[in-house]
Coordinates of C-alpha atoms in Angstrom, one line a residue:
M6 CA -16.3 -26.5 -12.4
E7 CA -17.6 -23.0 -12.4
R8 CA -14.6 -20.7 -11.9
P9 CA -15.0 -18.0 -9.2
N10 CA -14.9 -14.4 -10.0
I11 CA -12.3 -12.1 -8.4
L12 CA -13.0 -8.6 -6.9
F13 CA -9.5 -7.2 -6.4
I14 CA -9.3 -4.0 -4.3
V15 CA -6.1 -2.1 -3.8
A16 CA -5.8 1.1 -1.7
D17 CA -2.8 3.4 -2.3
D18 CA -0.6 4.1 0.8
L19 CA -3.0 2.3 3.2
N20 CA -0.8 1.3 6.1
S21 CA -1.7 -1.0 9.0
W22 CA -4.0 1.6 10.5
I23 CA -7.2 -0.4 9.9
A24 CA -9.4 -1.6 12.7
P25 CA -8.8 -5.3 12.1
L26 CA -5.1 -4.8 12.6
G27 CA -5.4 -2.5 15.7
R28 CA -2.3 -0.4 14.9
H29 CA -4.1 2.9 15.6
P30 CA -6.7 3.2 18.4
D31 CA -8.9 5.8 16.7
V32 CA -9.4 4.6 13.2
K33 CA -12.9 3.8 11.9
T34 CA -13.2 1.4 9.0
P35 CA -16.6 -0.3 9.2
A36 CA -16.6 -1.6 5.6
I37 CA -13.1 -3.1 6.0
D38 CA -14.3 -4.6 9.3
R39 CA -17.3 -6.1 7.5
L40 CA -15.0 -7.6 4.9
A41 CA -12.7 -9.0 7.5
S42 CA -15.6 -10.8 9.2
R43 CA -16.2 -12.8 6.1
G44 CA -12.7 -14.2 5.4
T45 CA -9.1 -14.3 6.5
T46 CA -7.2 -11.3 7.8
F47 CA -3.4 -11.7 7.4
L48 CA -2.2 -9.8 10.5
R49 CA 1.4 -9.5 9.3
A50 CA 1.4 -8.8 5.6
Y51 CA 4.2 -6.9 3.9
C52 CA 4.8 -5.3 0.6
T53 CA 7.9 -6.3 -1.4
A54 CA 8.9 -2.6 -1.8
P55 CA 7.8 0.6 0.0
Y56 CA 7.0 2.2 -3.4
C57 CA 3.9 2.0 -5.5
N58 CA 5.3 0.8 -8.8
A59 CA 7.7 -1.8 -7.5
S60 CA 5.1 -3.2 -5.1
R61 CA 2.4 -3.5 -7.7
M62 CA 4.6 -5.1 -10.3
S63 CA 5.5 -7.7 -7.7
V64 CA 1.8 -8.4 -7.0
F65 CA 1.0 -8.8 -10.7
T66 CA 4.0 -11.1 -11.4
G67 CA 4.3 -13.0 -8.1
C68 CA 8.0 -12.0 -8.2
L69 CA 10.3 -10.0 -6.0
P70 CA 12.0 -6.8 -7.2
T71 CA 15.2 -8.8 -7.4
T72 CA 13.6 -11.1 -9.9
T73 CA 11.6 -8.5 -12.0
G74 CA 14.4 -5.9 -11.9
V75 CA 11.7 -3.3 -11.0
Y76 CA 13.2 -1.7 -7.8
Q77 CA 11.5 1.7 -8.4
N78 CA 10.6 2.9 -12.0
E79 CA 12.7 0.6 -14.1
P80 CA 11.1 -0.5 -17.4
F81 CA 8.9 -3.6 -17.2
W82 CA 6.6 -4.0 -20.2
E83 CA 9.3 -3.5 -22.8
A84 CA 12.0 -5.6 -21.0
P85 CA 13.1 -8.8 -22.8
L86 CA 11.8 -11.9 -21.2
R87 CA 9.5 -10.0 -18.9
R88 CA 7.2 -11.9 -16.6
V89 CA 3.7 -12.7 -17.5
T90 CA 1.2 -10.9 -15.3
L91 CA -1.8 -12.2 -13.4
L92 CA -4.1 -10.3 -15.8
E93 CA -2.6 -12.1 -18.9
R94 CA -2.9 -15.5 -17.2
L95 CA -6.5 -15.0 -16.3
R96 CA -7.5 -13.7 -19.7
E97 CA -5.8 -16.7 -21.3
A98 CA -8.0 -18.9 -19.0
G99 CA -11.2 -17.2 -20.2
Y100 CA -11.7 -14.4 -17.6
F101 CA -13.2 -11.1 -18.5
C102 CA -10.8 -8.5 -17.1
M103 CA -12.2 -5.1 -16.0
G104 CA -10.4 -2.4 -14.1
A105 CA -11.0 1.1 -12.8
G106 CA -8.8 3.7 -11.0
K107 CA -5.2 3.3 -10.0
V108 CA -4.4 -0.3 -10.5
F109 CA -0.9 0.0 -12.1
H110 CA 1.3 2.9 -11.3
G111 CA 0.3 6.4 -12.4
S112 CA 0.3 9.9 -10.9
F113 CA -1.5 13.2 -10.7
D114 CA 0.2 16.4 -12.0
Y115 CA 0.4 18.2 -8.8
A116 CA 3.2 20.5 -10.1
D117 CA 0.9 22.0 -12.8
A118 CA -2.0 22.2 -10.3
G119 CA 0.1 24.1 -7.8
R120 CA 1.9 26.3 -10.2
N121 CA -1.2 27.4 -12.1
R122 CA -3.7 27.1 -9.2
T123 CA -5.9 24.8 -11.3
P124 CA -9.1 23.5 -9.7
S125 CA -8.1 19.9 -10.4
A126 CA -4.9 17.8 -11.0
R127 CA -4.7 15.8 -14.2
W128 CA -4.0 12.0 -14.1
S129 CA -1.4 10.2 -16.1
D130 CA -1.5 6.4 -16.6
I131 CA 2.2 5.6 -16.5
E132 CA 2.3 1.8 -16.3
N133 CA -1.2 0.8 -17.3
R134 CA -1.5 -0.8 -20.7
P135 CA -5.0 -0.8 -22.3
A136 CA -4.4 -4.1 -24.2
L137 CA -4.3 -5.9 -20.8
W138 CA -8.0 -5.2 -20.2
D139 CA -11.3 -6.1 -21.8
E140 CA -12.7 -2.9 -20.1
F141 CA -10.9 -0.2 -18.2
H142 CA -12.0 3.1 -16.6
T143 CA -9.0 5.4 -16.1
T144 CA -8.6 7.6 -13.0
A145 CA -10.5 10.9 -13.1
A146 CA -8.8 14.3 -12.4
E147 CA -8.5 15.0 -8.7
P148 CA -10.4 18.1 -7.5
M149 CA -8.2 20.6 -5.6
P150 CA -9.5 22.9 -2.9
L151 CA -9.0 26.6 -3.1
H152 CA -6.2 28.5 -1.3
R153 CA -3.7 25.6 -1.3
P154 CA -1.7 24.5 0.6
L155 CA -4.3 24.2 3.4
N156 CA -1.7 23.4 6.0
R157 CA 0.2 26.6 5.2
M158 CA 3.5 24.9 5.5
F159 CA 4.7 26.0 2.1
D160 CA 4.3 29.2 0.0
F161 CA 2.7 28.4 -3.3
D162 CA 3.0 32.0 -4.3
D163 CA 6.7 31.2 -4.5
F164 CA 6.1 27.9 -6.2
P165 CA 9.4 27.4 -8.0
N166 CA 11.1 27.2 -4.5
V167 CA 8.6 24.5 -3.3
A168 CA 10.3 21.1 -3.5
S169 CA 8.4 18.6 -5.7
M170 CA 7.9 16.3 -2.8
N171 CA 5.8 19.1 -1.1
H172 CA 3.5 19.8 -4.0
H173 CA 1.0 17.4 -2.5
F174 CA 2.1 17.2 1.2
D175 CA -1.1 18.8 2.4
W176 CA -4.3 17.9 4.2
G177 CA -7.7 19.4 4.9
A178 CA -11.3 19.5 3.7
I179 CA -12.5 19.5 0.0
E180 CA -15.8 21.2 -0.6
S181 CA -18.6 18.6 -0.1
A182 CA -20.3 19.6 -3.4
R183 CA -17.2 18.4 -5.2
E184 CA -17.3 14.9 -3.7
P185 CA -18.8 13.3 -6.9
E186 CA -15.8 14.6 -8.8
M187 CA -13.3 12.7 -6.6
P188 CA -11.4 9.9 -8.5
D189 CA -12.3 7.2 -6.0
F190 CA -16.0 8.1 -6.1
K191 CA -15.9 7.7 -9.8
T192 CA -13.9 4.5 -9.6
A193 CA -16.5 3.1 -7.2
D194 CA -19.3 4.2 -9.6
A195 CA -17.7 2.3 -12.5
V196 CA -17.1 -0.9 -10.4
C197 CA -20.6 -0.8 -9.0
A198 CA -22.1 -0.5 -12.4
F199 CA -20.0 -3.4 -13.7
L200 CA -21.0 -5.6 -10.7
Q201 CA -24.7 -5.0 -11.3
K202 CA -24.6 -6.6 -14.8
P203 CA -24.9 -10.3 -15.5
H204 CA -21.7 -11.9 -16.8
E205 CA -21.4 -14.9 -19.0
Q206 CA -17.6 -15.3 -18.3
P207 CA -15.9 -15.4 -14.9
F208 CA -14.5 -11.9 -14.2
F209 CA -11.5 -10.3 -12.6
C210 CA -12.6 -6.8 -11.5
A211 CA -9.7 -4.6 -10.3
T212 CA -10.6 -1.6 -8.2
G213 CA -7.8 0.9 -7.6
F214 CA -8.5 3.5 -4.9
Y215 CA -6.1 6.4 -4.6
K216 CA -6.8 7.5 -1.1
P217 CA -5.3 7.5 1.5
H218 CA -2.4 8.7 -0.8
L219 CA -1.4 12.3 -0.3
P220 CA -2.9 15.0 -0.4
W221 CA -5.4 14.1 2.2
Y222 CA -8.3 16.2 0.8
V223 CA -11.6 14.6 1.9
P224 CA -15.1 15.9 2.7
Q225 CA -15.3 17.5 6.1
R226 CA -17.5 14.7 7.6
F227 CA -14.6 12.3 7.4
L228 CA -12.3 14.7 9.3
D229 CA -15.1 15.2 11.8
L230 CA -14.9 11.5 12.7
Y231 CA -11.6 12.4 14.4
P232 CA -11.8 15.5 16.6
L233 CA -8.4 17.1 16.8
D234 CA -8.2 17.2 20.6
K235 CA -8.8 13.4 20.7
V236 CA -6.4 12.3 17.9
S237 CA -3.8 9.8 19.1
L238 CA -0.3 10.6 17.8
P239 CA 2.1 7.8 16.9
F240 CA 4.7 6.7 19.5
V241 CA 8.0 8.5 18.7
K242 CA 11.4 8.3 20.4
N243 CA 13.3 11.5 19.8
D244 CA 16.7 9.8 19.7
D245 CA 15.4 6.9 17.6
L246 CA 17.8 7.4 14.7
D247 CA 20.9 7.4 16.9
D248 CA 21.5 3.6 16.4
V249 CA 20.5 3.2 12.7
P250 CA 23.0 3.1 9.8
A251 CA 23.8 6.3 7.9
I252 CA 21.7 5.2 4.8
A253 CA 18.6 4.7 6.9
K254 CA 19.1 8.0 8.7
A255 CA 19.5 9.8 5.4
W256 CA 16.3 8.2 4.0
A257 CA 14.4 9.1 7.2
L258 CA 15.3 12.8 7.2
S259 CA 15.3 13.7 3.5
P260 CA 13.1 15.6 3.1
P261 CA 12.9 16.8 6.8
D262 CA 9.2 16.3 7.0
H263 CA 9.0 15.7 10.7
E264 CA 10.9 18.8 11.5
T265 CA 8.6 20.8 9.1
V266 CA 5.4 19.3 10.5
L267 CA 6.4 20.1 14.1
K268 CA 7.6 23.6 13.2
H269 CA 4.2 24.4 11.9
G270 CA 2.2 22.7 14.6
Q271 CA 0.6 20.3 12.1
W272 CA 1.3 16.8 13.5
R273 CA -2.2 16.3 14.9
N274 CA -3.8 17.9 11.9
A275 CA -1.8 15.6 9.6
V276 CA -2.8 12.4 11.5
Q277 CA -6.4 13.6 11.4
G278 CA -6.1 14.0 7.7
Y279 CA -4.7 10.6 7.2
L280 CA -7.3 9.0 9.4
G281 CA -10.0 10.9 7.5
A282 CA -8.6 9.7 4.2
I283 CA -8.6 6.1 5.4
S284 CA -12.3 6.4 6.4
Y285 CA -13.1 8.0 3.1
C286 CA -11.4 5.1 1.3
D287 CA -13.4 2.7 3.5
S288 CA -16.6 4.4 2.5
Q289 CA -15.9 3.7 -1.1
I290 CA -14.9 0.1 -0.3
G291 CA -18.3 -0.1 1.4
R292 CA -20.1 1.1 -1.8
V293 CA -18.4 -1.6 -3.8
L294 CA -19.2 -4.4 -1.3
D295 CA -22.8 -3.3 -1.2
A296 CA -22.9 -3.6 -5.0
L297 CA -21.3 -7.0 -4.9
D298 CA -23.8 -8.2 -2.2
A299 CA -26.7 -7.1 -4.4
S300 CA -25.3 -8.6 -7.6
P301 CA -25.7 -12.0 -9.3
A302 CA -22.1 -12.7 -8.5
A303 CA -22.4 -12.4 -4.7
D304 CA -22.0 -16.1 -3.9
N305 CA -19.2 -17.0 -6.2
T306 CA -16.7 -14.1 -5.9
I307 CA -13.3 -14.0 -4.2
V308 CA -12.7 -10.6 -2.6
V309 CA -9.2 -9.5 -1.8
L310 CA -8.2 -6.2 -0.3
W311 CA -4.6 -5.0 0.0
G312 CA -2.5 -1.9 0.4
D313 CA 0.4 -1.4 -1.9
N314 CA 2.8 -0.1 0.9
G315 CA 2.8 1.3 4.4
F316 CA 3.2 4.9 5.5
H317 CA 5.0 6.7 8.4
L318 CA 3.4 9.7 10.2
G319 CA 6.4 10.5 12.4
E320 CA 7.5 7.1 13.6
K321 CA 11.3 6.9 13.6
L322 CA 11.1 10.7 12.9
H323 CA 10.0 9.8 9.3
W324 CA 7.1 10.6 7.1
R325 CA 5.8 8.8 4.0
K326 CA 7.3 5.5 2.9
F327 CA 10.7 4.9 1.1
V328 CA 12.3 3.1 4.1
L329 CA 12.6 -0.6 5.3
W330 CA 10.9 -0.3 8.7
E331 CA 7.6 -1.8 9.9
E332 CA 5.4 1.2 9.3
A333 CA 6.5 1.6 5.7
T334 CA 6.2 -2.1 4.8
R335 CA 3.3 -3.5 6.8
V336 CA 0.0 -3.5 4.8
P337 CA -3.6 -4.7 5.0
F338 CA -4.3 -8.0 3.3
I339 CA -7.8 -9.5 3.6
L340 CA -8.9 -12.6 1.6
V341 CA -12.5 -13.6 1.3
P342 CA -13.2 -16.9 -0.6
P343 CA -16.5 -17.7 -2.3
R344 CA -19.4 -18.3 0.1
G345 CA -19.4 -21.7 1.6
M346 CA -15.6 -22.1 1.8
A347 CA -14.4 -22.2 5.4
T348 CA -11.2 -20.3 6.2
S349 CA -9.4 -19.1 9.3
A350 CA -10.4 -15.7 10.6
R351 CA -6.9 -14.5 11.3
V352 CA -3.4 -15.6 10.3
D353 CA -0.4 -14.3 12.3
Q354 CA 2.5 -15.7 10.3
P355 CA 4.3 -13.1 8.2
I356 CA 3.4 -13.2 4.5
S357 CA 4.2 -11.1 1.5
L358 CA 2.1 -9.5 -1.2
V359 CA 4.2 -11.5 -3.7
D360 CA 2.0 -14.4 -2.5
L361 CA -1.2 -12.9 -3.8
F362 CA -0.7 -14.0 -7.4
P363 CA -0.3 -17.8 -6.6
T364 CA -3.0 -17.6 -4.0
L365 CA -5.6 -16.3 -6.4
L366 CA -4.6 -18.8 -9.0
D367 CA -4.9 -21.6 -6.4
L368 CA -8.4 -20.5 -5.4
C369 CA -9.5 -20.4 -9.1
G370 CA -8.2 -23.9 -9.6
F371 CA -5.1 -23.1 -11.7
E372 CA -1.6 -24.3 -11.1
P373 CA 0.7 -21.3 -10.1
P374 CA 3.8 -20.9 -12.3
A375 CA 6.8 -22.7 -10.9
D376 CA 9.3 -19.9 -11.6
I377 CA 7.8 -17.2 -9.3
D378 CA 8.8 -16.2 -5.8
G379 CA 5.4 -16.2 -4.2
R380 CA 3.6 -19.2 -2.7
S381 CA -0.1 -19.9 -2.3
L382 CA -1.4 -18.8 1.1
M383 CA -4.3 -21.2 1.1
P384 CA -2.6 -23.7 3.5
L385 CA -2.5 -20.8 6.0
A386 CA -6.0 -19.6 5.2
R387 CA -7.3 -23.1 5.8
G388 CA -5.7 -23.2 9.3
G389 CA -2.5 -25.0 8.5
K390 CA 1.2 -24.0 8.7
M391 CA 3.8 -23.0 6.1
E392 CA 7.3 -23.7 7.3
D393 CA 10.2 -21.4 6.6
H394 CA 7.9 -18.6 5.3
C395 CA 9.1 -15.0 5.8
A396 CA 8.5 -11.7 4.0
I397 CA 11.2 -10.1 2.0
M398 CA 11.3 -6.4 1.3
T399 CA 13.6 -4.3 -0.9
W400 CA 14.1 -0.6 -1.4
L401 CA 16.4 0.4 -4.3
R402 CA 19.1 -2.0 -5.4
G403 CA 21.1 -3.7 -2.7
N404 CA 18.9 -2.8 0.3
H405 CA 16.9 -5.7 1.7
S406 CA 14.9 -6.6 4.8
V407 CA 13.4 -9.9 6.0
R408 CA 10.5 -10.2 8.5
S409 CA 10.0 -13.4 10.5
S410 CA 7.4 -13.9 13.1
R411 CA 9.6 -12.3 15.8
W412 CA 12.4 -10.5 14.0
R413 CA 13.3 -8.0 11.3
Y414 CA 16.8 -8.0 9.9
T415 CA 17.9 -5.4 7.3
R416 CA 21.1 -5.2 5.3
Y417 CA 21.9 -2.1 3.3
S418 CA 24.0 -1.7 0.2
D419 CA 27.1 -0.7 2.2
L420 CA 26.6 -3.8 4.4
S421 CA 25.4 -1.8 7.4
E422 CA 22.7 -3.6 9.3
E423 CA 19.6 -3.4 11.6
L424 CA 18.1 -6.1 13.7
Y425 CA 14.9 -5.8 15.8
D426 CA 13.1 -8.1 18.1
L427 CA 9.5 -7.1 17.3
S428 CA 8.0 -9.2 20.1
A429 CA 9.8 -7.0 22.7
D430 CA 10.3 -3.9 20.6
P431 CA 7.2 -3.4 18.2
Y432 CA 8.3 0.1 17.2
E433 CA 11.8 -0.8 16.3
W434 CA 13.5 1.5 18.8
N435 CA 16.5 -0.7 19.7
N436 CA 18.9 -1.9 16.9
L437 CA 20.4 -5.2 18.1
A438 CA 22.6 -5.8 15.0
G439 CA 25.8 -5.2 17.0
D440 CA 24.8 -7.3 20.0
A441 CA 26.8 -10.6 20.2
R442 CA 23.9 -12.4 21.9
F443 CA 22.0 -12.3 18.6
E444 CA 24.8 -13.0 16.2
Q445 CA 23.3 -16.4 15.1
M446 CA 19.9 -14.9 14.5
R447 CA 21.5 -12.1 12.4
M448 CA 23.3 -14.7 10.3
D449 CA 20.3 -16.9 9.9
L450 CA 18.1 -14.1 8.8
G451 CA 20.8 -12.7 6.5
A452 CA 21.0 -16.0 4.7
R453 CA 17.4 -15.4 3.6
L454 CA 18.0 -12.2 1.7
P455 CA 17.9 -12.4 -2.1
P456 CA 20.7 -11.6 -4.4
D457 CA 20.3 -8.6 -6.7
R458 CA 20.0 -9.0 -10.4
L459 CA 23.3 -8.5 -12.2
D460 CA 21.8 -6.7 -15.3

């Protein structure tokens, strides 16, 4: 049996605002639409943690944060008895592993770029390990526009008093001439060049796009896709936090992004910036898909696209991620099998990114490990059912959320709770945790939450 190749595409902070999911009416994602037309779109896919490093470690191990012990930035590679990663299993099986861009967690030095007004921000590969790969192209420095911040919400002339969370909380146009410098452009270049070559071994090609992560600096033509006067803002209820636990309220309002954005009249501009960054990312995905289609591997390559976590742009008076609500945890997940393999176009049952590891192994003809938390999604992709399958999310130790087809239940470390009926309340406006009518549902969902590691 000829093993299929894998083209593995991850986009940083890409929430459910892609056209196949319909969560935002304005978004334009033609390349993602094209990919979705070829395989299975999981309509309710969720990250295991609303944070890059924890989410990605779950994807690469098939294990929840409560199993890996990586809730945020805890050590993984040096930990005793650490889990074997997808990369290591594939290389053992004879796969050539190539990667480019942000695959494992890393970051740009926005502090130095802002403090010294440098024309670019340096990249640091924090969790990537060169020994994992046969070939790897690290993320390029990110070009920075002049006269930052473009949104004028903070004073970079008084940079020591700008909170670190705001060093990159900015949006606007980057000079078009600098587009070839952009990290995602160079990542796509490296992947396209790799795909054009003939390969004697089956390959795993990981493509890590940084956008739509902040800052939302993209060429003007992507912002022009979304005229400001026609940008649709998220649905927001001004008293939305009145019925949530104190922990959730503190997470939502620290830092006070929504207040700051409204004070400076930047909400519509910010949504335009995020939409533009999504379309920019989509354009790079399109370049990679074109290269695959023109390559010798076109017919025998699995393609998977996923986002590492969601993102709020004002919903529940919150911005960014770092919470256990729908917008911060729901992500794109599209799986395209090799040509000739029939799959369902859409799957509505909630699934988790922790299921990606065993699903890819299953598609490649390997037995998934028995001691992981994920389960192969191929029964769903082939039109079947998977009983008792929910998505589990965790943010920091002791705070967990479970998403079923209809409900979300969250229990915090102080035992406070939230319960939402997503079929009637898709934006999680009404916390039903204290309603006696739903006591049995609260208990049933609570029984699914995982125990935290004791170490």
